[in-house]
Every structure is written in structure tokens, then in C-alpha cells.
């Protein structure tokens, strides 16, 4: 069950499925086991026109919508989560921000890299500024015609393999006066852009998550991506563009869960206990029913968010979709593993990898808790500042608890 597709969209999805099944499915376990970036998969994505599919035609892309990109992404993630995430960042997030806010020079440079197979790295999170991303300390100091960036990001997807980096930093003018948060484009190999420690991640092990350290990284002033409302509203505009990646991330979670669900459906019809296929036990039938219902709801929510793009997905719809898809993926991959019994717990089967791969999506891209605050603030029509002084002076009880 899904949105009614046009014949073009149906063909696009079928092409994505064919590529995923033939090229990526056979290698997915190996990518996970070896923790190696699937460069061959990227070459096949590029060949298929799926890297930079959303880049406008005048810059060499297909000018595809986020909805069409979601169709592609789900098919990739259904067989290989890492390849699904690469498809997200080659079509949403950083590249979308640049294609919307960038100068001609920035657009051409970024489009060229992505169309050649680069998965950009979006550099927002810091050790002391995760959910509270606006408290980032990474700074860009203006020095004549350049900016000098110092600071450290961590958990950056693609560290060491990504070429293009979109670096979120607090901007200071020549006299040291803060201007707001801006995005800076830097290419791997630039002196002062240092790839640090790689995290030994639980899942999606084909993609490195690393520290990125900025040590007097010099960036030409024309590599500042200046959001439409200027630096004062820089973070708001940049995170607005990021809503596209929230929809993409949710779609990867959905694809991983869909793949696990389909394997479980086949298994319960084959596996026999007590002289009958376990699919005949009503308790399991209801589990399968609940999994199908949740996946369908998540897909519809994601498609609704993707279709709301103007130019980016609606923040509320994107947050809602990411919450429902990520939580559904955790539940469905675990239930699918359960239906396999002990086999589900074996690394000889893909079920445990699906659970590990799905687990990140209630954390990365804005946690399920923080996104609920966004949803609440939008449905209540109130600001919901999270800092204590956001709600006025802390009460005596809060003060006492803090002492
Ligand atoms: C937004 C937060 C960092 C909290 O920031 P603040 O405490 O400053 O709170 P706000 O006033 O809510 O936000 C500031 C400003 O931005 C606007 N805003 C916030 N969220 C959005 C949004 N999604 N779309 C559009 N605009 C947004 C908000 O309205 C304010 O602007 P105005 O003052 O109203 O004009 C925090 O809530 C948050 O989102 N934390 C999560 C950070 C995050 O998502 N990090 C992801 C890093 S990249 C990653 O994880 C990649 C992996 S994944 O696979 O993609
Ligand atoms: C696999 C993976 C890939 C990632 N890729 C990238 C990337 O490419 N680029 C990038 O910039 N970042 C990336 N991240 C980082 C990710 O965005 C952050 O982990 C996330 O924003 C949460 O920040 P944190 O880990 O510091 O957790 P914290 O913010 O410390 O949160 C800890 C716990 O407290 C909760 N919490 C925090 N504040 C509140 C609040 N106000 N209300 C309710 N609960 C709250 C959180 O929900 C969470 O449960 C990635 C993370 C992972 C796991």
C-alpha cells in the first residue's frame, strides 16, 4: 500500500529495486562485516543517476523531487542500510542547502563533486553540542578575505571518505563580534581539516563516523553559504534545509525495516513447529499484522513530508515522519528477528544486522525526544525553549536540584 505513483515514478522505483537487488544485496553483509565504505556501490549509484538525482538539471542532475529520491532511498536501504544513507546525503541535507542557498560558484563546485560520486558530510554535532546544536563552539573568524575555522565536530558521517563538507560554525567579524551561525564549504585535504577518531559504531558499519577537527582551517569568504535571512537566522535556515535529510534518514530506517519484514514473512510461512507453518499461529499473525500496519503508516507519513517540500519539507511533517519511521524500524526489525527464533540471533542471518542498522535513527538527525518537542511546539503554537532561562528564572526546586 502506498501513494499512487505516476508511471514514471513506478519505473524509477523498479529501476532502483533492480539495481539494489542485483548489485547491493549480495554485498551488504560483507560491507557490514569488513566495515568498508561501498565505493563500488557508489559507482553503480552514480551510473544509475542516483547520486545527485535531486540536483537541478542546469547543474547536471535529474532535477528529481525529494519524494522521488525517497522512492530510490527506500529501495537501497531495503537491502543495504549503508547504501541507503549514501543515497540520502547525495540528494538531501547539505547538497540541498547549497543548491537552494548557494552562489553559482558554490552550486557548481558542490554539484560536480556529488555527481562524480561524493557523499557530502554535514558537520553540525559537537561533543558538547548535540541536541543543543545551537550551542556549538566551532567558530569562523573573519580575517580579511578569508575565514579561519577552529573547533571540533564528532559523529560526522563520511569522515575520511567524504570530499565536500558543510561546516556549521559561529561566525565572528574582524572585530570579534558574533554574527550568528553560518555554513562553510570545505573540501577534504584542505590544510586544517583533520579527520579524527572513527567511532566503532553498532550498525551501518560501512560508513565511517568520525571526529572532524578544524585547526586554523582557512576558507575563502566566497565559501560561506549565506542563508536567505542572513547569519542572524543562519542556523534556522540551515536546519530548515536539513528537514530534507530528516525525511531521508527516516526513509532509510523504513527501508531497513521493510527488508527485515519481508524476510520474516517468507520465514514464518516456511518454518514449521507442531506440524504446521508458524504463520498459522494467531499470535504471530497479529505480530505480522501490526508490523505491516506500522510500516504502512510510516511510509505514508514520510511520503507526506517529502511531498510537502517547498523548497524543503515542512518541519512538523518531517519531524513526525522521522519519529514514526525510526521507532517503527526499531520495533519491526526486533519483531522480525523474534520471528526467526535463534536463527535471528545468528550473524549467519541478516536479522541482527537489521536491528543494529536501524538503531541509530531515533538518535541521529535529531533524537526522537527532541523532535517530539518540535512537534509539540508546532501543534501548540508556542516556542519551547529548552534552556532554563528560556522559561524565566529556574524555580527554587530546580535550583536546589542543580546544587
Ligand atoms: C533546534 C535545536 C538545535 C534547538 O535549538 P534552540 O534551542 O536554539 O531552539 P529553537 O529556538 O527551537 O531553534 C532555533 C531556530 O531554528 C528554528 N528551527 C529549529 N528546528 C527547525 C527545523 N527542523 N526546521 C526549521 N526551523 C527550525 C526554530 O524555529 C528557531 O528559529 P526561529 O527563532 O523560530 O526563527 C534542537 O531542537 C534540535 O533540532 N536538535 C537536533 C539537532 C540535529 O538535528 N542534529 C543533526 C545533526 S546531522 C545528523 O545527525 C546526520 C545523521 S542523519 O542520518 O541525518
Ligand atoms: C550513526 C550516527 C550518525 C551521525 N551522523 C551525524 C552527521 O553526519 N553530522 C552531525 O552533525 N551529527 C551526526 N550525528 C550526531 C547526532 O546528530 C547526535 O548524536 C544527536 O543530535 C544527539 O546528540 P547527542 O548524541 O550529543 O545526544 P544528547 O543531545 O547528549 O542527548 C542525550 C539524551 O538526552 C536527550 N535529550 C537531550 N536534550 C533533550 C531535551 N531538551 N529534551 C528531551 N530530551 C533531551 C536525547 O534525546 C538523548 O536521549 C550522528 C549520530 C549517529 C549515532
Short mmCIF file of C-alpha atoms and ligand atoms in Angstrom, two decimals:
data_model
loop_
_atom_site.label_atom_id
_atom_site.label_comp_id
_atom_site.label_asym_id
_atom_site.label_seq_id
_atom_site.Cartn_x
_atom_site.Cartn_y
_atom_site.Cartn_z
CA UNK A 1 0.00 0.00 0.00
CA UNK A 2 1.47 3.37 -0.87
CA UNK A 3 0.81 6.65 -2.57
CA UNK A 4 -0.42 6.33 -6.17
CA UNK A 5 2.74 6.59 -8.30
CA UNK A 6 2.90 8.04 -11.78
CA UNK A 7 4.15 5.60 -14.42
CA UNK A 8 7.50 7.47 -14.39
CA UNK A 9 7.77 7.12 -10.62
CA UNK A 10 6.84 3.44 -10.79
CA UNK A 11 9.57 2.90 -13.38
CA UNK A 12 12.06 4.80 -11.20
CA UNK A 13 11.27 2.63 -8.21
CA UNK A 14 11.50 -0.53 -10.29
CA UNK A 15 14.91 0.54 -11.62
CA UNK A 16 16.09 1.28 -8.09
CA UNK A 17 14.89 -2.12 -6.89
CA UNK A 18 16.58 -3.92 -9.77
CA UNK A 19 19.89 -2.15 -9.06
CA UNK A 20 19.64 -2.77 -5.31
CA UNK A 21 18.72 -6.44 -5.65
CA UNK A 22 21.32 -7.24 -8.30
CA UNK A 23 24.25 -5.09 -7.17
CA UNK A 24 23.91 -4.22 -3.47
CA UNK A 25 22.04 -7.07 -1.79
CA UNK A 26 24.77 -9.67 -2.43
CA UNK A 27 27.43 -7.44 -0.83
CA UNK A 28 25.55 -5.96 2.13
CA UNK A 29 26.73 -8.49 4.72
CA UNK A 30 30.33 -8.09 3.56
CA UNK A 31 30.14 -4.28 3.78
CA UNK A 32 28.94 -4.68 7.38
CA UNK A 33 31.49 -7.33 8.29
CA UNK A 34 34.50 -5.53 6.78
CA UNK A 35 33.26 -2.07 7.84
CA UNK A 36 34.39 -0.88 4.42
CA UNK A 37 32.83 2.03 2.54
CA UNK A 38 30.99 0.60 -0.51
CA UNK A 39 32.75 2.60 -3.21
CA UNK A 40 31.58 0.10 -5.85
CA UNK A 41 28.00 0.69 -4.78
CA UNK A 42 28.57 4.43 -5.13
CA UNK A 43 29.90 3.92 -8.65
CA UNK A 44 26.72 1.99 -9.51
CA UNK A 45 24.53 4.67 -7.92
CA UNK A 46 26.36 7.28 -9.98
CA UNK A 47 25.94 5.21 -13.14
CA UNK A 48 22.21 5.00 -12.47
CA UNK A 49 21.98 8.77 -11.95
CA UNK A 50 21.01 8.34 -8.30
CA UNK A 51 23.90 10.41 -6.92
CA UNK A 52 22.63 13.98 -7.16
CA UNK A 53 19.25 12.89 -8.51
CA UNK A 54 17.68 15.98 -6.91
CA UNK A 55 20.30 18.37 -8.29
CA UNK A 56 18.64 20.68 -10.83
CA UNK A 57 19.21 19.81 -14.48
CA UNK A 58 21.06 23.05 -15.14
CA UNK A 59 23.75 21.77 -12.78
CA UNK A 60 23.91 18.29 -14.28
CA UNK A 61 21.37 16.49 -12.07
CA UNK A 62 17.96 14.99 -12.86
CA UNK A 63 16.01 17.70 -11.02
CA UNK A 64 14.13 14.96 -9.13
CA UNK A 65 11.89 15.66 -6.15
CA UNK A 66 12.53 14.60 -2.55
CA UNK A 67 9.59 12.22 -2.98
CA UNK A 68 11.28 10.50 -5.92
CA UNK A 69 14.55 10.44 -4.02
CA UNK A 70 12.69 8.73 -1.16
CA UNK A 71 11.50 6.01 -3.56
CA UNK A 72 15.13 5.36 -4.52
CA UNK A 73 16.42 5.54 -0.94
CA UNK A 74 13.90 3.04 0.42
CA UNK A 75 14.89 0.50 -2.25
CA UNK A 76 18.58 0.90 -1.42
CA UNK A 77 18.04 0.65 2.35
CA UNK A 78 15.75 -2.38 1.92
CA UNK A 79 18.88 -4.38 1.02
CA UNK A 80 21.76 -2.27 2.39
CA UNK A 81 21.40 0.43 5.05
CA UNK A 82 24.80 1.97 4.35
CA UNK A 83 24.00 2.42 0.66
CA UNK A 84 20.64 3.88 1.62
CA UNK A 85 22.35 6.51 3.78
CA UNK A 86 24.76 7.38 0.98
CA UNK A 87 21.78 7.93 -1.33
CA UNK A 88 20.28 10.28 1.28
CA UNK A 89 23.32 12.50 1.59
CA UNK A 90 23.86 12.57 -2.16
CA UNK A 91 20.37 14.05 -2.56
CA UNK A 92 19.30 15.80 0.64
CA UNK A 93 20.72 17.75 3.56
CA UNK A 94 23.98 19.52 2.74
CA UNK A 95 23.65 19.33 -1.04
CA UNK A 96 20.07 20.58 -0.89
CA UNK A 97 21.07 23.53 1.29
CA UNK A 98 23.79 24.50 -1.19
CA UNK A 99 21.54 24.08 -4.22
CA UNK A 100 18.97 26.34 -2.58
CA UNK A 101 21.10 28.94 -0.78
CA UNK A 102 24.47 28.75 -2.56
CA UNK A 103 26.14 31.08 -5.03
CA UNK A 104 26.69 29.91 -8.61
CA UNK A 105 30.26 29.01 -7.75
CA UNK A 106 29.21 27.03 -4.67
CA UNK A 107 26.44 25.23 -6.59
CA UNK A 108 28.69 24.24 -9.49
CA UNK A 109 31.50 23.03 -7.23
CA UNK A 110 29.15 21.02 -5.00
CA UNK A 111 27.12 19.55 -7.86
CA UNK A 112 30.28 18.45 -9.65
CA UNK A 113 31.54 16.60 -6.57
CA UNK A 114 28.24 14.85 -5.83
CA UNK A 115 27.57 13.90 -9.45
CA UNK A 116 31.06 12.42 -9.53
CA UNK A 117 30.08 10.18 -6.60
CA UNK A 118 30.81 12.19 -3.48
CA UNK A 119 28.59 11.82 -0.39
CA UNK A 120 28.88 15.23 1.35
CA UNK A 121 29.46 15.37 5.12
CA UNK A 122 27.22 17.62 7.19
CA UNK A 123 29.17 18.87 10.20
CA UNK A 124 26.85 20.07 12.96
CA UNK A 125 27.32 17.97 16.12
CA UNK A 126 29.99 18.59 18.69
CA UNK A 127 30.89 16.72 21.90
CA UNK A 128 29.21 19.46 23.97
CA UNK A 129 26.52 20.41 21.48
CA UNK A 130 24.44 17.50 20.22
CA UNK A 131 20.71 18.07 20.69
CA UNK A 132 21.62 21.60 21.76
CA UNK A 133 23.26 22.17 18.39
CA UNK A 134 22.88 25.94 18.58
CA UNK A 135 25.35 25.86 21.46
CA UNK A 136 28.13 24.83 19.07
CA UNK A 137 31.57 26.24 19.84
CA UNK A 138 33.20 25.79 16.42
CA UNK A 139 34.00 29.30 15.26
CA UNK A 140 34.82 31.04 11.99
CA UNK A 141 36.79 34.23 12.45
CA UNK A 142 36.88 36.72 9.57
CA UNK A 143 40.43 37.69 8.56
CA UNK A 144 40.32 39.95 5.50
CA UNK A 145 39.12 37.86 2.56
CA UNK A 146 39.09 34.57 4.43
CA UNK A 147 37.54 32.87 7.44
CA UNK A 148 39.65 30.84 9.85
CA UNK A 149 37.75 27.94 11.43
CA UNK A 150 38.67 26.31 14.71
CA UNK A 151 36.76 23.67 16.61
CA UNK A 152 35.77 20.02 16.64
CA UNK A 153 32.80 18.05 15.39
CA UNK A 154 32.12 14.38 16.08
CA UNK A 155 29.91 11.57 14.80
CA UNK A 156 30.33 13.03 11.29
CA UNK A 157 29.06 10.56 8.72
CA UNK A 158 31.56 10.00 5.97
CA UNK A 159 34.58 11.40 7.78
CA UNK A 160 37.60 10.35 5.78
CA UNK A 161 35.63 9.38 2.65
CA UNK A 162 33.50 12.49 2.02
CA UNK A 163 35.06 15.21 -0.08
CA UNK A 164 32.58 18.06 0.38
CA UNK A 165 31.98 19.23 3.95
CA UNK A 166 29.26 21.66 5.01
CA UNK A 167 30.57 23.00 8.31
CA UNK A 168 28.20 24.77 10.70
CA UNK A 169 30.15 27.41 12.65
CA UNK A 170 29.59 30.50 14.77
CA UNK A 171 30.75 33.48 12.71
CA UNK A 172 32.77 36.41 14.11
CA UNK A 173 33.61 39.56 12.17
CA UNK A 174 37.06 41.20 12.07
CA UNK A 175 36.44 42.91 15.40
CA UNK A 176 35.38 39.66 17.05
CA UNK A 177 31.66 40.47 17.13
CA UNK A 178 29.47 37.39 16.75
CA UNK A 179 27.27 37.44 13.62
CA UNK A 180 25.32 34.18 14.01
CA UNK A 181 25.75 30.64 12.66
CA UNK A 182 26.71 30.02 9.05
CA UNK A 183 27.59 27.08 6.81
CA UNK A 184 31.03 26.80 5.24
CA UNK A 185 32.07 24.62 2.33
CA UNK A 186 35.41 22.87 2.60
CA UNK A 187 36.88 20.00 0.62
CA UNK A 188 38.79 17.12 2.20
CA UNK A 189 42.54 17.60 2.03
CA UNK A 190 42.38 21.31 2.81
CA UNK A 191 45.09 22.03 5.41
CA UNK A 192 43.47 22.39 8.84
CA UNK A 193 40.59 19.98 8.08
CA UNK A 194 41.59 16.92 10.06
CA UNK A 195 39.79 13.58 10.21
CA UNK A 196 39.97 12.31 13.77
CA UNK A 197 38.93 9.13 15.58
CA UNK A 198 36.47 6.79 13.91
CA UNK A 199 33.64 5.57 16.16
CA UNK A 200 33.28 1.77 16.44
CA UNK A 201 29.58 2.09 15.58
CA UNK A 202 26.88 -0.50 16.35
CA UNK A 203 25.42 -0.55 12.87
CA UNK A 204 25.67 0.85 9.36
CA UNK A 205 29.31 -0.08 9.68
CA UNK A 206 30.10 0.53 6.03
CA UNK A 207 30.07 4.26 6.63
CA UNK A 208 32.68 5.87 8.90
CA UNK A 209 31.51 8.13 11.73
CA UNK A 210 34.44 10.26 12.79
CA UNK A 211 35.62 13.37 14.54
CA UNK A 212 36.39 16.26 12.21
CA UNK A 213 38.84 18.74 13.73
CA UNK A 214 39.35 22.26 12.40
CA UNK A 215 42.77 23.66 13.20
CA UNK A 216 43.11 27.14 11.65
CA UNK A 217 41.22 25.88 8.61
CA UNK A 218 41.31 28.75 6.11
CA UNK A 219 38.17 29.15 3.98
CA UNK A 220 37.78 31.77 1.26
CA UNK A 221 34.95 34.16 2.09
CA UNK A 222 33.10 33.03 -1.05
CA UNK A 223 32.70 29.58 0.53
CA UNK A 224 30.34 30.89 3.21
CA UNK A 225 26.86 29.58 2.37
CA UNK A 226 24.82 32.62 3.33
CA UNK A 227 21.23 31.60 4.21
CA UNK A 228 18.43 33.85 2.91
CA UNK A 229 17.74 35.57 6.22
CA UNK A 230 21.42 36.29 6.87
CA UNK A 231 23.66 34.92 9.60
CA UNK A 232 21.37 36.07 12.41
CA UNK A 233 18.87 33.46 11.20
CA UNK A 234 21.59 31.29 9.74
CA UNK A 235 21.02 28.23 11.91
CA UNK A 236 17.25 28.34 11.42
CA UNK A 237 17.60 28.47 7.64
CA UNK A 238 20.27 25.78 7.53
CA UNK A 239 18.32 23.40 9.80
CA UNK A 240 15.27 24.13 7.66
CA UNK A 241 17.17 22.73 4.69
CA UNK A 242 18.13 19.81 6.90
CA UNK A 243 14.48 18.74 7.16
CA UNK A 244 15.06 17.07 3.78
CA UNK A 245 17.69 14.84 5.39
CA UNK A 246 15.35 14.02 8.27
CA UNK A 247 12.90 12.65 5.71
CA UNK A 248 15.77 10.78 4.03
CA UNK A 249 17.02 9.30 7.28
CA UNK A 250 13.50 8.18 8.19
CA UNK A 251 13.25 6.55 4.77
CA UNK A 252 16.45 4.59 5.35
CA UNK A 253 15.00 3.35 8.64
CA UNK A 254 11.81 2.35 6.80
CA UNK A 255 13.75 0.53 4.08
CA UNK A 256 15.80 -1.45 6.59
CA UNK A 257 12.62 -2.47 8.41
CA UNK A 258 10.82 -3.33 5.16
CA UNK A 259 13.64 -5.65 4.17
CA UNK A 260 13.58 -7.39 7.56
CA UNK A 261 9.78 -7.65 7.42
CA UNK A 262 9.80 -9.32 4.01
CA UNK A 263 12.36 -11.87 5.18
CA UNK A 264 10.24 -12.62 8.24
CA UNK A 265 7.11 -13.08 6.10
CA UNK A 266 8.89 -15.69 3.98
CA UNK A 267 10.32 -17.43 7.04
CA UNK A 268 7.08 -17.81 9.01
CA UNK A 269 5.44 -19.46 6.01
CA UNK A 270 8.34 -21.93 5.70
CA UNK A 271 9.22 -22.65 9.33
CA UNK A 272 7.17 -25.46 10.83
CA UNK A 273 6.60 -26.27 14.51
CA UNK A 274 3.92 -28.53 15.97
CA UNK A 275 3.39 -29.91 12.48
CA UNK A 276 2.33 -26.64 10.88
CA UNK A 277 3.84 -23.40 9.48
CA UNK A 278 4.29 -20.96 12.36
CA UNK A 279 2.36 -18.44 10.21
CA UNK A 280 -0.74 -20.36 11.30
CA UNK A 281 -0.38 -19.30 14.93
CA UNK A 282 -2.71 -16.41 15.58
CA UNK A 283 -0.27 -14.69 17.92
CA UNK A 284 2.31 -14.44 15.13
CA UNK A 285 -0.34 -13.43 12.63
CA UNK A 286 -1.18 -10.46 14.83
CA UNK A 287 2.53 -9.59 15.14
CA UNK A 288 2.82 -9.61 11.35
CA UNK A 289 -0.34 -7.53 11.06
CA UNK A 290 1.00 -4.92 13.48
CA UNK A 291 4.31 -4.78 11.59
CA UNK A 292 2.52 -4.25 8.26
CA UNK A 293 0.28 -1.54 9.74
CA UNK A 294 3.22 0.34 11.26
CA UNK A 295 5.32 0.17 8.11
CA UNK A 296 2.45 1.44 6.02
CA UNK A 297 1.79 4.34 8.39
CA UNK A 298 5.48 5.26 8.47
CA UNK A 299 5.74 5.19 4.68
CA UNK A 300 2.66 7.38 4.25
CA UNK A 301 3.99 9.86 6.81
CA UNK A 302 7.38 10.01 5.09
CA UNK A 303 5.80 10.46 1.67
CA UNK A 304 3.53 13.19 3.02
CA UNK A 305 6.58 15.01 4.41
CA UNK A 306 8.58 14.57 1.21
CA UNK A 307 5.68 15.85 -0.89
CA UNK A 308 5.33 18.91 1.36
CA UNK A 309 8.72 20.22 0.18
CA UNK A 310 8.58 23.90 -0.77
CA UNK A 311 11.56 24.04 -1.20
CA UNK A 312 12.16 21.92 1.91
CA UNK A 313 9.81 19.51 3.72
CA UNK A 314 7.56 21.06 6.35
CA UNK A 315 9.44 20.93 9.70
CA UNK A 316 6.47 19.44 11.57
CA UNK A 317 5.78 16.77 8.95
CA UNK A 318 9.48 15.94 8.68
CA UNK A 319 9.81 15.56 12.43
CA UNK A 320 6.65 13.47 12.73
CA UNK A 321 7.72 11.23 9.86
CA UNK A 322 11.20 10.72 11.26
CA UNK A 323 9.81 9.83 14.70
CA UNK A 324 7.27 7.33 13.41
CA UNK A 325 9.69 5.77 10.90
CA UNK A 326 12.63 5.44 13.28
CA UNK A 327 10.55 3.99 16.12
CA UNK A 328 8.74 1.68 13.71
CA UNK A 329 12.08 0.49 12.35
CA UNK A 330 13.34 -0.38 15.82
CA UNK A 331 10.15 -2.25 16.64
CA UNK A 332 9.76 -4.06 13.32
CA UNK A 333 13.39 -5.18 12.98
CA UNK A 334 13.26 -6.58 16.52
CA UNK A 335 9.96 -8.36 15.87
CA UNK A 336 11.28 -9.71 12.58
CA UNK A 337 14.31 -11.10 14.41
CA UNK A 338 11.99 -12.62 17.03
CA UNK A 339 10.04 -14.48 14.34
CA UNK A 340 13.25 -16.21 13.26
CA UNK A 341 13.85 -17.63 16.74
CA UNK A 342 17.53 -18.40 17.43
CA UNK A 343 18.40 -18.05 13.76
CA UNK A 344 17.54 -14.37 14.09
CA UNK A 345 20.28 -14.03 16.67
CA UNK A 346 22.90 -15.56 14.37
CA UNK A 347 25.29 -13.45 12.34
CA UNK A 348 24.74 -16.01 9.58
CA UNK A 349 21.38 -14.35 9.02
CA UNK A 350 20.74 -10.65 8.22
CA UNK A 351 18.21 -10.09 11.01
CA UNK A 352 20.65 -8.97 13.71
CA UNK A 353 22.31 -6.60 11.22
CA UNK A 354 18.90 -5.04 10.52
CA UNK A 355 18.40 -4.42 14.25
CA UNK A 356 21.86 -2.90 14.58
CA UNK A 357 21.43 -0.78 11.44
CA UNK A 358 18.00 0.55 12.43
CA UNK A 359 19.03 1.51 15.94
CA UNK A 360 20.64 4.86 15.09
CA UNK A 361 17.58 6.57 13.65
CA UNK A 362 15.92 7.59 16.92
CA UNK A 363 19.22 9.32 17.75
CA UNK A 364 20.90 10.75 14.65
CA UNK A 365 19.21 13.52 12.77
CA UNK A 366 17.61 14.85 15.91
CA UNK A 367 16.60 12.42 18.63
CA UNK A 368 13.04 11.14 18.97
CA UNK A 369 12.73 13.16 22.17
CA UNK A 370 13.95 16.44 20.73
CA UNK A 371 11.82 16.03 17.62
CA UNK A 372 8.77 15.49 19.86
CA UNK A 373 9.49 18.90 21.38
CA UNK A 374 9.45 20.38 17.88
CA UNK A 375 6.15 18.61 17.14
CA UNK A 376 4.65 19.81 20.44
CA UNK A 377 5.79 23.38 19.91
CA UNK A 378 4.31 23.44 16.41
CA UNK A 379 0.97 21.84 17.33
CA UNK A 380 0.65 24.01 20.45
CA UNK A 381 1.75 27.07 18.52
CA UNK A 382 4.27 28.05 21.23
CA UNK A 383 8.03 28.42 21.38
CA UNK A 384 9.51 25.66 23.54
CA UNK A 385 12.97 26.89 24.58
CA UNK A 386 14.86 24.16 26.40
CA UNK A 387 17.31 26.27 28.37
CA UNK A 388 16.17 27.09 31.89
CA UNK A 389 16.27 30.78 31.28
CA UNK A 390 14.05 30.12 28.29
CA UNK A 391 11.20 29.78 30.77
CA UNK A 392 12.33 32.59 33.02
CA UNK A 393 14.34 32.11 36.21
CA UNK A 394 14.61 28.48 37.44
CA UNK A 395 12.31 27.69 40.32
CA UNK A 396 13.76 27.16 43.80
CA UNK A 397 13.20 23.42 43.34
CA UNK A 398 15.23 23.36 40.11
CA UNK A 399 17.92 25.49 41.74
CA UNK A 400 18.08 23.15 44.72
CA UNK A 401 18.27 20.09 42.43
CA UNK A 402 21.11 21.74 40.49
CA UNK A 403 23.18 22.38 43.67
C1 LIG B 1 16.85 23.26 17.03
C2 LIG B 1 17.60 22.69 18.21
C3 LIG B 1 19.11 22.66 17.94
C4 LIG B 1 17.35 23.57 19.43
O1 LIG B 1 17.81 24.86 19.14
P1 LIG B 1 17.32 26.06 20.07
O2 LIG B 1 17.40 25.65 21.49
O3 LIG B 1 18.05 27.26 19.63
O4 LIG B 1 15.78 26.13 19.78
P2 LIG B 1 14.85 26.71 18.67
O5 LIG B 1 14.54 28.12 19.02
O6 LIG B 1 13.79 25.69 18.62
O7 LIG B 1 15.57 26.70 17.21
C5 LIG B 1 16.35 27.77 16.74
C6 LIG B 1 15.72 28.29 15.44
O8 LIG B 1 15.69 27.24 14.46
C7 LIG B 1 14.34 27.01 14.05
N1 LIG B 1 14.22 25.58 13.83
C8 LIG B 1 14.52 24.62 14.72
N2 LIG B 1 14.33 23.40 14.17
C9 LIG B 1 13.89 23.63 12.90
C10 LIG B 1 13.51 22.79 11.82
N3 LIG B 1 13.58 21.45 11.92
N4 LIG B 1 13.10 23.35 10.67
C11 LIG B 1 13.04 24.70 10.55
N5 LIG B 1 13.41 25.59 11.53
C12 LIG B 1 13.81 25.01 12.69
C13 LIG B 1 13.47 27.50 15.18
O9 LIG B 1 12.18 27.80 14.71
C14 LIG B 1 14.27 28.72 15.61
O10 LIG B 1 14.07 29.73 14.66
P3 LIG B 1 13.12 30.99 14.98
O11 LIG B 1 13.69 31.61 16.24
O12 LIG B 1 11.78 30.36 15.25
O13 LIG B 1 13.18 31.83 13.78
C15 LIG B 1 17.10 21.29 18.59
O14 LIG B 1 15.71 21.34 18.77
C16 LIG B 1 17.42 20.26 17.52
O15 LIG B 1 16.82 20.20 16.47
N6 LIG B 1 18.42 19.39 17.86
C17 LIG B 1 18.80 18.30 16.96
C18 LIG B 1 19.96 18.75 16.09
C19 LIG B 1 20.05 17.83 14.87
O16 LIG B 1 19.07 17.52 14.22
N7 LIG B 1 21.28 17.43 14.54
C20 LIG B 1 21.51 16.63 13.36
C21 LIG B 1 22.97 16.61 13.03
S1 LIG B 1 23.26 15.89 11.43
C22 LIG B 1 22.95 14.19 11.68
O17 LIG B 1 22.65 13.75 12.77
C23 LIG B 1 23.08 13.37 10.45
C24 LIG B 1 22.65 11.96 10.65
S2 LIG B 1 21.15 11.64 9.96
O18 LIG B 1 21.28 10.39 9.24
O19 LIG B 1 20.72 12.69 9.10
C1 LIG B 2 25.11 6.93 13.35
C2 LIG B 2 25.14 8.40 13.62
C3 LIG B 2 25.44 9.27 12.59
C4 LIG B 2 25.51 10.65 12.82
N1 LIG B 2 25.85 11.49 11.79
C5 LIG B 2 25.99 12.81 12.02
C6 LIG B 2 26.43 13.68 10.99
O1 LIG B 2 26.69 13.26 9.87
N2 LIG B 2 26.60 15.00 11.27
C7 LIG B 2 26.32 15.51 12.51
O2 LIG B 2 26.46 16.70 12.70
N3 LIG B 2 25.88 14.69 13.53
C8 LIG B 2 25.74 13.36 13.30
N4 LIG B 2 25.34 12.53 14.32
C9 LIG B 2 25.15 13.09 15.67
C10 LIG B 2 23.68 13.20 16.05
O3 LIG B 2 23.07 14.22 15.35
C11 LIG B 2 23.62 13.44 17.58
O4 LIG B 2 24.04 12.26 18.19
C12 LIG B 2 22.22 13.79 18.05
O5 LIG B 2 21.88 15.07 17.60
C13 LIG B 2 22.10 13.72 19.57
O6 LIG B 2 23.14 14.42 20.21
P1 LIG B 2 24.00 13.63 21.33
O7 LIG B 2 24.44 12.34 20.78
O8 LIG B 2 25.02 14.59 21.83
O9 LIG B 2 22.96 13.31 22.49
P2 LIG B 2 22.47 14.34 23.65
O10 LIG B 2 22.00 15.59 23.00
O11 LIG B 2 23.52 14.39 24.68
O12 LIG B 2 21.19 13.57 24.19
C14 LIG B 2 21.30 12.53 25.17
C15 LIG B 2 19.88 12.10 25.53
O13 LIG B 2 19.19 13.23 26.10
C16 LIG B 2 18.01 13.51 25.35
N5 LIG B 2 17.82 14.96 25.35
C17 LIG B 2 18.75 15.92 25.13
N6 LIG B 2 18.18 17.13 25.19
C18 LIG B 2 16.85 16.93 25.44
C19 LIG B 2 15.72 17.79 25.62
N7 LIG B 2 15.85 19.13 25.57
N8 LIG B 2 14.52 17.21 25.86
C20 LIG B 2 14.38 15.87 25.92
N9 LIG B 2 15.42 15.00 25.77
C21 LIG B 2 16.63 15.55 25.52
C22 LIG B 2 18.26 12.95 23.95
O14 LIG B 2 17.04 12.68 23.29
C23 LIG B 2 19.05 11.69 24.30
O15 LIG B 2 18.14 10.66 24.65
C24 LIG B 2 25.25 11.15 14.11
C25 LIG B 2 24.93 10.27 15.16
C26 LIG B 2 24.88 8.91 14.91
C27 LIG B 2 24.54 7.98 16.04
#
